Coordinates of C-alpha atoms and ligand atoms in Angstrom, one line a residue:
X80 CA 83.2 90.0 88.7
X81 CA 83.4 86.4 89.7
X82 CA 83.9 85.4 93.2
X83 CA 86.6 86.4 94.9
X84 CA 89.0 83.6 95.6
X85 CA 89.2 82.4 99.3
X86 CA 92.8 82.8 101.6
X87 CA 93.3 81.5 104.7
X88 CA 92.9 83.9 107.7
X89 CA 95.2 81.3 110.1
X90 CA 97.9 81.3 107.5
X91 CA 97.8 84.8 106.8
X92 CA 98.2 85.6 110.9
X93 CA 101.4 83.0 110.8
X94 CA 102.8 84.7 107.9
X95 CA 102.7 88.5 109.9
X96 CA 103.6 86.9 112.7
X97 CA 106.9 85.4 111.2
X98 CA 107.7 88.8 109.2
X99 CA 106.7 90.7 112.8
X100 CA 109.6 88.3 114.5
X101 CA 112.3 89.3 111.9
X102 CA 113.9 92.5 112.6
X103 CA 114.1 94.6 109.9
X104 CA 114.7 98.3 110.6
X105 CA 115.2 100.4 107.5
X106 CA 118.2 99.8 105.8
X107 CA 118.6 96.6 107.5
X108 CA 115.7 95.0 106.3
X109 CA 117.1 91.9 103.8
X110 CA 116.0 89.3 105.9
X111 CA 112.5 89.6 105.9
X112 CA 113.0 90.8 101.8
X113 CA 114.2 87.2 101.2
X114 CA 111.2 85.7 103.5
X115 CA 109.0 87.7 101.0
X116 CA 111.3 86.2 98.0
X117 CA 111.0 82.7 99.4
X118 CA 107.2 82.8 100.0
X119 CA 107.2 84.6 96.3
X120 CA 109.0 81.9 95.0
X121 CA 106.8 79.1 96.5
X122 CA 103.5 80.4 95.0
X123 CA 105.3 79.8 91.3
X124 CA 105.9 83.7 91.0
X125 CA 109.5 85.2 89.4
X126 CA 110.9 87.4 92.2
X127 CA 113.1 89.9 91.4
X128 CA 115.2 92.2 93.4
X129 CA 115.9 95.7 92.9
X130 CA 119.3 97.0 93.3
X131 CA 117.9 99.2 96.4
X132 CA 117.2 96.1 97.8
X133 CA 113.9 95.4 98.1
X134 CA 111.7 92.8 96.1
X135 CA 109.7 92.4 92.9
X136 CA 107.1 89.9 91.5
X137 CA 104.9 90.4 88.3
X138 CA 102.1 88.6 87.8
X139 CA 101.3 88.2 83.8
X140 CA 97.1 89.8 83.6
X141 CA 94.3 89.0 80.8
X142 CA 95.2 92.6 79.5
X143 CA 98.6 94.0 79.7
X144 CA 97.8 97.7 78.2
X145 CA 97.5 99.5 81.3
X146 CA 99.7 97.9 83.5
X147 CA 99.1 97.8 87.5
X148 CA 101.4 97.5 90.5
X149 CA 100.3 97.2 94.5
X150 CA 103.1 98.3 96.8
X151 CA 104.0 97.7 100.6
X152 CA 107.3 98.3 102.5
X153 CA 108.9 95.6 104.9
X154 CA 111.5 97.9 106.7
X155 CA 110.3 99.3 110.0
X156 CA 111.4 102.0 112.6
X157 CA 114.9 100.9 114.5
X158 CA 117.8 102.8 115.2
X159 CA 121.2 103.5 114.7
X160 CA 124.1 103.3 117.4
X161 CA 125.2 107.1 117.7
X162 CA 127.3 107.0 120.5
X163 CA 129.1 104.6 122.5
X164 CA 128.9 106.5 126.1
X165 CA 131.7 107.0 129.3
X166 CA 129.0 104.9 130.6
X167 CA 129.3 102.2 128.0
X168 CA 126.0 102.2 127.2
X169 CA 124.9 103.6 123.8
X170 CA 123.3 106.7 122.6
X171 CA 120.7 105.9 119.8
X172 CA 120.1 107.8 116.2
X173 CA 116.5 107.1 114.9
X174 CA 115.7 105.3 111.8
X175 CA 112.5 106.9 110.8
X176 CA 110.3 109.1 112.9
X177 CA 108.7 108.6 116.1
X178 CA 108.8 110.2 119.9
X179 CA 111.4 108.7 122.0
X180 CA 109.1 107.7 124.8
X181 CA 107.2 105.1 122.3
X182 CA 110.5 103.2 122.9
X183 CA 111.1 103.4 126.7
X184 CA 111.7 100.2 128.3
X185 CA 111.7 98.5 125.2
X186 CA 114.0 95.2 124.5
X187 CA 116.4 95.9 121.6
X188 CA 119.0 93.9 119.7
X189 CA 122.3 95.3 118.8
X190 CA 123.9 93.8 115.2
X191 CA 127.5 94.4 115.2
X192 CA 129.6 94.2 111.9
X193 CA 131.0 90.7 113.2
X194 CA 127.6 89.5 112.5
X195 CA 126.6 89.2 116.6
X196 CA 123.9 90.3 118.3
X197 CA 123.6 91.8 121.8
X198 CA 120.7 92.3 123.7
X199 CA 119.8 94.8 125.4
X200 CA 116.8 97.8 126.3
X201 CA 115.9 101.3 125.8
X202 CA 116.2 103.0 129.4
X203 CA 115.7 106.5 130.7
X204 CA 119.8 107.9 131.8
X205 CA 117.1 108.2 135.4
X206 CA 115.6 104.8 135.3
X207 CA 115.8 104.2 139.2
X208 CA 112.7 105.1 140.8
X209 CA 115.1 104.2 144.1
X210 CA 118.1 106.7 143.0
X211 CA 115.9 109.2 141.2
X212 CA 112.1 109.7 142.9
X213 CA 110.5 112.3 140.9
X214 CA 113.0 112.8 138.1
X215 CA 112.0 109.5 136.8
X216 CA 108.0 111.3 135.8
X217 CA 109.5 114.3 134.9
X218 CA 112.6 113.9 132.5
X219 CA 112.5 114.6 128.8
X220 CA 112.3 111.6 126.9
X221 CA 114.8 112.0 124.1
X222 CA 118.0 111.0 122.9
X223 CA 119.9 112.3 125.2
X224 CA 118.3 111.1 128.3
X225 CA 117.1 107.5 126.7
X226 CA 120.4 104.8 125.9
X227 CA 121.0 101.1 125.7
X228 CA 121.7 99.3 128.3
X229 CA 123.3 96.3 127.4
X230 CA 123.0 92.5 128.8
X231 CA 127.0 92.6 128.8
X232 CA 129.2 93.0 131.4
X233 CA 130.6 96.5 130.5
X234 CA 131.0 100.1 131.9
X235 CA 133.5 101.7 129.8
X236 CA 133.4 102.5 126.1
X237 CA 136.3 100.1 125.7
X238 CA 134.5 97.2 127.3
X239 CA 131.8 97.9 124.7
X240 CA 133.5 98.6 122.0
X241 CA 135.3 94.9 122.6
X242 CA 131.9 93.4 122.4
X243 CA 132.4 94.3 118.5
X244 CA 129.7 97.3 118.6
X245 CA 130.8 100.6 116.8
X246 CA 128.9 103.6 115.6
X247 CA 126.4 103.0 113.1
X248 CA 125.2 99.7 113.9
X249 CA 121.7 99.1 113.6
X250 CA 119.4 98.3 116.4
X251 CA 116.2 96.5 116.5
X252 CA 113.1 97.2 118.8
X253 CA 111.2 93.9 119.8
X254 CA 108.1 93.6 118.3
X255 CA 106.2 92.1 121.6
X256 CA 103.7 90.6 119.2
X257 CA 100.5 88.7 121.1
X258 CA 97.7 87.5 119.0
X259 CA 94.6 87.1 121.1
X260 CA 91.9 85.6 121.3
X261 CA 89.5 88.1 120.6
X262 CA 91.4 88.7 116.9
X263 CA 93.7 91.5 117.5
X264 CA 97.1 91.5 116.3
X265 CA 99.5 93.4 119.1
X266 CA 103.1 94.3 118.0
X267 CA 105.7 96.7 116.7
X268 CA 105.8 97.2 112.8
X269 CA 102.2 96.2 111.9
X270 CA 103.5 99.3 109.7
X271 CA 103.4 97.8 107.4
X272 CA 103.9 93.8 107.9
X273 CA 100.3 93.7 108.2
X274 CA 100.0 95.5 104.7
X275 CA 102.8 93.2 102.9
X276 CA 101.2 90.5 104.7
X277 CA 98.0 90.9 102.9
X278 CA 99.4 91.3 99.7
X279 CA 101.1 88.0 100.0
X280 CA 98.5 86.5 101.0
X281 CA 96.4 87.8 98.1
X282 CA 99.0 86.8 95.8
X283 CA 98.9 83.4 96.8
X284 CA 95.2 83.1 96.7
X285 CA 95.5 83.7 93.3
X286 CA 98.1 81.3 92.2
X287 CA 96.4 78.8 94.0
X288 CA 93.3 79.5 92.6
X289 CA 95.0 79.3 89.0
X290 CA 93.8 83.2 88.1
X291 CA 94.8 85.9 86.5
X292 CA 94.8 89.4 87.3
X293 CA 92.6 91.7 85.0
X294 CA 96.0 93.4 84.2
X295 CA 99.4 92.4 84.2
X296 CA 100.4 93.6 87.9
X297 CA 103.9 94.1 89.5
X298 CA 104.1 93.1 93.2
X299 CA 106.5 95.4 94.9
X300 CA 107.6 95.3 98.4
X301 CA 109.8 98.0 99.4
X302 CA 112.8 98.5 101.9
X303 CA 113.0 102.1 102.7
X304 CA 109.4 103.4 103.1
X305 CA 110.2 105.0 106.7
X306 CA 112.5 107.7 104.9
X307 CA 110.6 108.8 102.6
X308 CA 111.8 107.0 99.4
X309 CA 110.8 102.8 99.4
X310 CA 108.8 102.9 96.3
X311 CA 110.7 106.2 94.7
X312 CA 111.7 103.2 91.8
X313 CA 111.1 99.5 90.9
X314 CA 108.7 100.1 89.0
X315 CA 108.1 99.1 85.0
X316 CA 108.1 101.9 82.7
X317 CA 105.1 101.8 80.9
X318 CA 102.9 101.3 84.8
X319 CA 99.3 102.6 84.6
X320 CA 98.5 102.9 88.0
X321 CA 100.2 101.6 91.8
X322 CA 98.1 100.8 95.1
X323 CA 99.8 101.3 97.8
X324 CA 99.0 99.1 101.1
X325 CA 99.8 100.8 104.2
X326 CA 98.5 101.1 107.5
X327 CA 95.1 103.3 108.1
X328 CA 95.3 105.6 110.6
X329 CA 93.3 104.9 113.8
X330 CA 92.4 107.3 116.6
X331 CA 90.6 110.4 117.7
X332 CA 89.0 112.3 114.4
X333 CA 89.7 109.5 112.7
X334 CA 87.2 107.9 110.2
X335 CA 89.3 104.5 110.4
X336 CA 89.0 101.7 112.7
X337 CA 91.0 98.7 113.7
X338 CA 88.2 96.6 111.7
X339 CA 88.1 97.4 108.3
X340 CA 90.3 98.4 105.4
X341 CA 90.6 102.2 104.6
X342 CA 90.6 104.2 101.4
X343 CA 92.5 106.7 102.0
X344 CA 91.9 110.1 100.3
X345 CA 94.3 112.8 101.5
X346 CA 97.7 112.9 103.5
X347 CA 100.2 115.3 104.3
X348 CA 101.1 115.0 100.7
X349 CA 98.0 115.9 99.6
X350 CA 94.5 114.0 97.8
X351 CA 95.4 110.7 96.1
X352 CA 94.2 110.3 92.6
X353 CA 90.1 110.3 92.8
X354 CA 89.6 108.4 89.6
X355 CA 91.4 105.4 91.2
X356 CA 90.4 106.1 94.4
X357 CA 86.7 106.0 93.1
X358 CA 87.1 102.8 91.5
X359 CA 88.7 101.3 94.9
X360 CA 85.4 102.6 96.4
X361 CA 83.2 100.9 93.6
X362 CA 84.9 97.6 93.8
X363 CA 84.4 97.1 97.5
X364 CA 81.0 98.2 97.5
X365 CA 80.6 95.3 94.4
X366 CA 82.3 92.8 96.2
X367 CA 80.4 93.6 99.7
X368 CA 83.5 94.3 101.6
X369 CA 82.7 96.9 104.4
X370 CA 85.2 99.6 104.3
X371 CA 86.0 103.0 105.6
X372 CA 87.4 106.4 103.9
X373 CA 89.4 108.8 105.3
X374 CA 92.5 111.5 105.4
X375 CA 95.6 111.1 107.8
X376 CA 96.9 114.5 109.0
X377 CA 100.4 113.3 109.8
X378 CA 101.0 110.8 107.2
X379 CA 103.5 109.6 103.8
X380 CA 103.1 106.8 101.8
X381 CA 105.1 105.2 99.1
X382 CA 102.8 106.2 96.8
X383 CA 103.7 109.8 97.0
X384 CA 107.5 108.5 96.8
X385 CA 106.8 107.4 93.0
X386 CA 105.0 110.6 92.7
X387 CA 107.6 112.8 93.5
X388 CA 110.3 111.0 92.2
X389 CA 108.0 111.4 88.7
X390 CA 106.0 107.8 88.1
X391 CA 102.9 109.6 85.8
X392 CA 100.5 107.2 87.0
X393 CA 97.2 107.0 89.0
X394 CA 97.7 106.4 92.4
X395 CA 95.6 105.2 95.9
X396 CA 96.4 104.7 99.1
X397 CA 94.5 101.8 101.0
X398 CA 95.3 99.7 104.2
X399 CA 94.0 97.8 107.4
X400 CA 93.1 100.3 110.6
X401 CA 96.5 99.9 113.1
X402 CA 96.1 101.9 116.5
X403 CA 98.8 103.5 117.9
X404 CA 100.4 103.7 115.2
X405 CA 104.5 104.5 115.4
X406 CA 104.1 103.1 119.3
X407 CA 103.0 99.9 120.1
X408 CA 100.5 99.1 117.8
X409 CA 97.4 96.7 117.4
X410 CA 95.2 95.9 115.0
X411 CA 92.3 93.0 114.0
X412 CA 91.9 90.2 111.5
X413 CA 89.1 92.1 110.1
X414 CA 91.1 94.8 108.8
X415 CA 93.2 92.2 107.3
X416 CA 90.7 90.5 105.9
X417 CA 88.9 93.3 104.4
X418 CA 92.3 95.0 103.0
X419 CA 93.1 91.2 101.4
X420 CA 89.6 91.2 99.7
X421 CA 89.9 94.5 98.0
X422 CA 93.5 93.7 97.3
X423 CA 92.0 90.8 95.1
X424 CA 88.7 92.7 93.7
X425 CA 91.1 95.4 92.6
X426 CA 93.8 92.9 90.8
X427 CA 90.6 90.9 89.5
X428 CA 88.4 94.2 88.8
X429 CA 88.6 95.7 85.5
Ligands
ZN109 ZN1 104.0 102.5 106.8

């Protein structure tokens, strides 16, 4: 294989950090679709949407007999509005899985239906060390003892329902990114910006770079990964094989760090297809990109989504090391760069 076209590390970090400031909580996630679209749209690719709502781009390869596709999801964890309490405050439904403490004392925003948005945060129903003393410790963090307070001047459901918020409107956690100095990326949602991040990057490197994939390969970024279902469709018929680039697991037992880019072999859905798997292997070891291997115990992808919902095709699972995953999160610019660089030796790779 030739040499593997160059991206920029500072523009990749700008890109993740814009799609890190849009909040895009499953089912809510069209804004940072159409910042994918535009960015799409500026390398010279063809994007287009799928009727679920996420985004497509297919890049035309030197061999189109066994088409390819790579795969990330741009919705994140949120919530819901479940309740509006005697309190006027609001009683949260998830979007997506995580424990409720991940979320305490977090800053959220509250989209109404009239197209506003209200601050707020995630508080404990205890919050007052001064009214509470030991309760505070020793509550149950869940959903009935976390709620939204809001930065509005209401106590009464009617106060807060005449801010325009009603049941079933979506709330955003803050992503609280920092990128230091040292190369790590803090933040909310690394799962999976910093996946779709990477594969725009890649993209890009290869427009600009005037090359073309070994195979015709379908770029596919998905809005409802979280649930279970993102990459269930959008995909062409006659697809040979899909990548999926989602976050490595990082942690103890864990074979994945914050530095490299992991091949993942098994989740809770089982092994991922060894031939492919194998090859992923070969072509980073080719290309001299350092990389880990591993299986997540607690873990989906939207790989498995096209699997179950029938896609016959050979599927991997591979992604940059984020710790903390599902809490607040962290990861480096060598996980991105290393999960970039077998993006492109896999498009380029035979
Ligand atoms: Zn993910």
């Amino acid at each position: 294989m030739k040499e593997l076209p160059d991206f920029g590390m500072t523009e990749l970090i700008d890109t993740l950090s814009e799609l890190l400031r849009i909040p895009s909580p499953t089912g809510s996630a069209d804004q940072a679709i159409d910042f994918v679209r535009a960015r799409l749209e500026a390398a010279g690719l063809y994007a287009s949407p799928t009727r679920k709502g996420g985004i497509t781009a297919t890049l035309e390869g030197e061999s189109s007999d066994s088409p390819r596709a790579l795969t990330a999801h741009l919705d994140t964890l949120g919530a819901m509005v479940r309740e509006v309490k005697d309190n006027g405050r609001l009683k949260l439904t998830q979007v997506g899985h995580y424990a409720w403490n991940t979320i305490e004392g977090e800053g959220c925003t509250v989209y109404t239906q009239d197209g506003d948005a209200i601050r707020g945060s995630v508080l404990l129903t205890k919050a007052s060390g001064h009214v509470f003393g030991e309760e505070v410790g020793s509550s149950e963090r869940d959903e009935d003892t976390l709620e939204v307070r809001l930065d509005a001047r209401t106590d009464t459901p009617a106060e807060t329902i005449g801010l325009g918020i009603q049941v079933g409107d979506f709330v955003a956690f803050d992503p609280r990114l920092e990128v230091g100095k040292a190369g790590f990326i803090r933040s909310r949602h690394l799962d999976d910006k910093a996946g779709a991040a990477c594969l725009l990057a890649a993209a890009q490197a290869l427009q600009v770079a005037g090359r073309k994939p070994a195979q015709t390969t379908t770029l596919h970024f998905s809005n409802y990964e979280e649930v279970g279902h993102g990459a269930a469709s959008g995909f062409p018929p006659d697809l040979a094989e899909l990548v999926a680039v989602d976050m490595a697991v990082v942690g103890p037992g864990q074979a994945s760090d914050e530095f490299h880019v992991t091949i993942c072999l098994k989740d809770s859905g089982g092994p991922y297809h060894q031939g492919l798997s194998r090859r992923l292997r070969a072509l980073a070891d080719g290309a001299g990109i350092p990389y880990r291997v591993d299986t997540y115990p607690h873990y989906g992808s939207d790989g498995e989504a096209y699997w179950r919902a029938g896609g016959d095709v050979a599927v991997a699972l591979i992604g940059p090391g984020v710790d903390a995953s599902h809490s607040y999160e962290r990861t480096h610019c060598d996980a991105l760069e290393g999960t970039t660089r077998l993006i492109l030796a896999y498009m380029l790779g035979a």
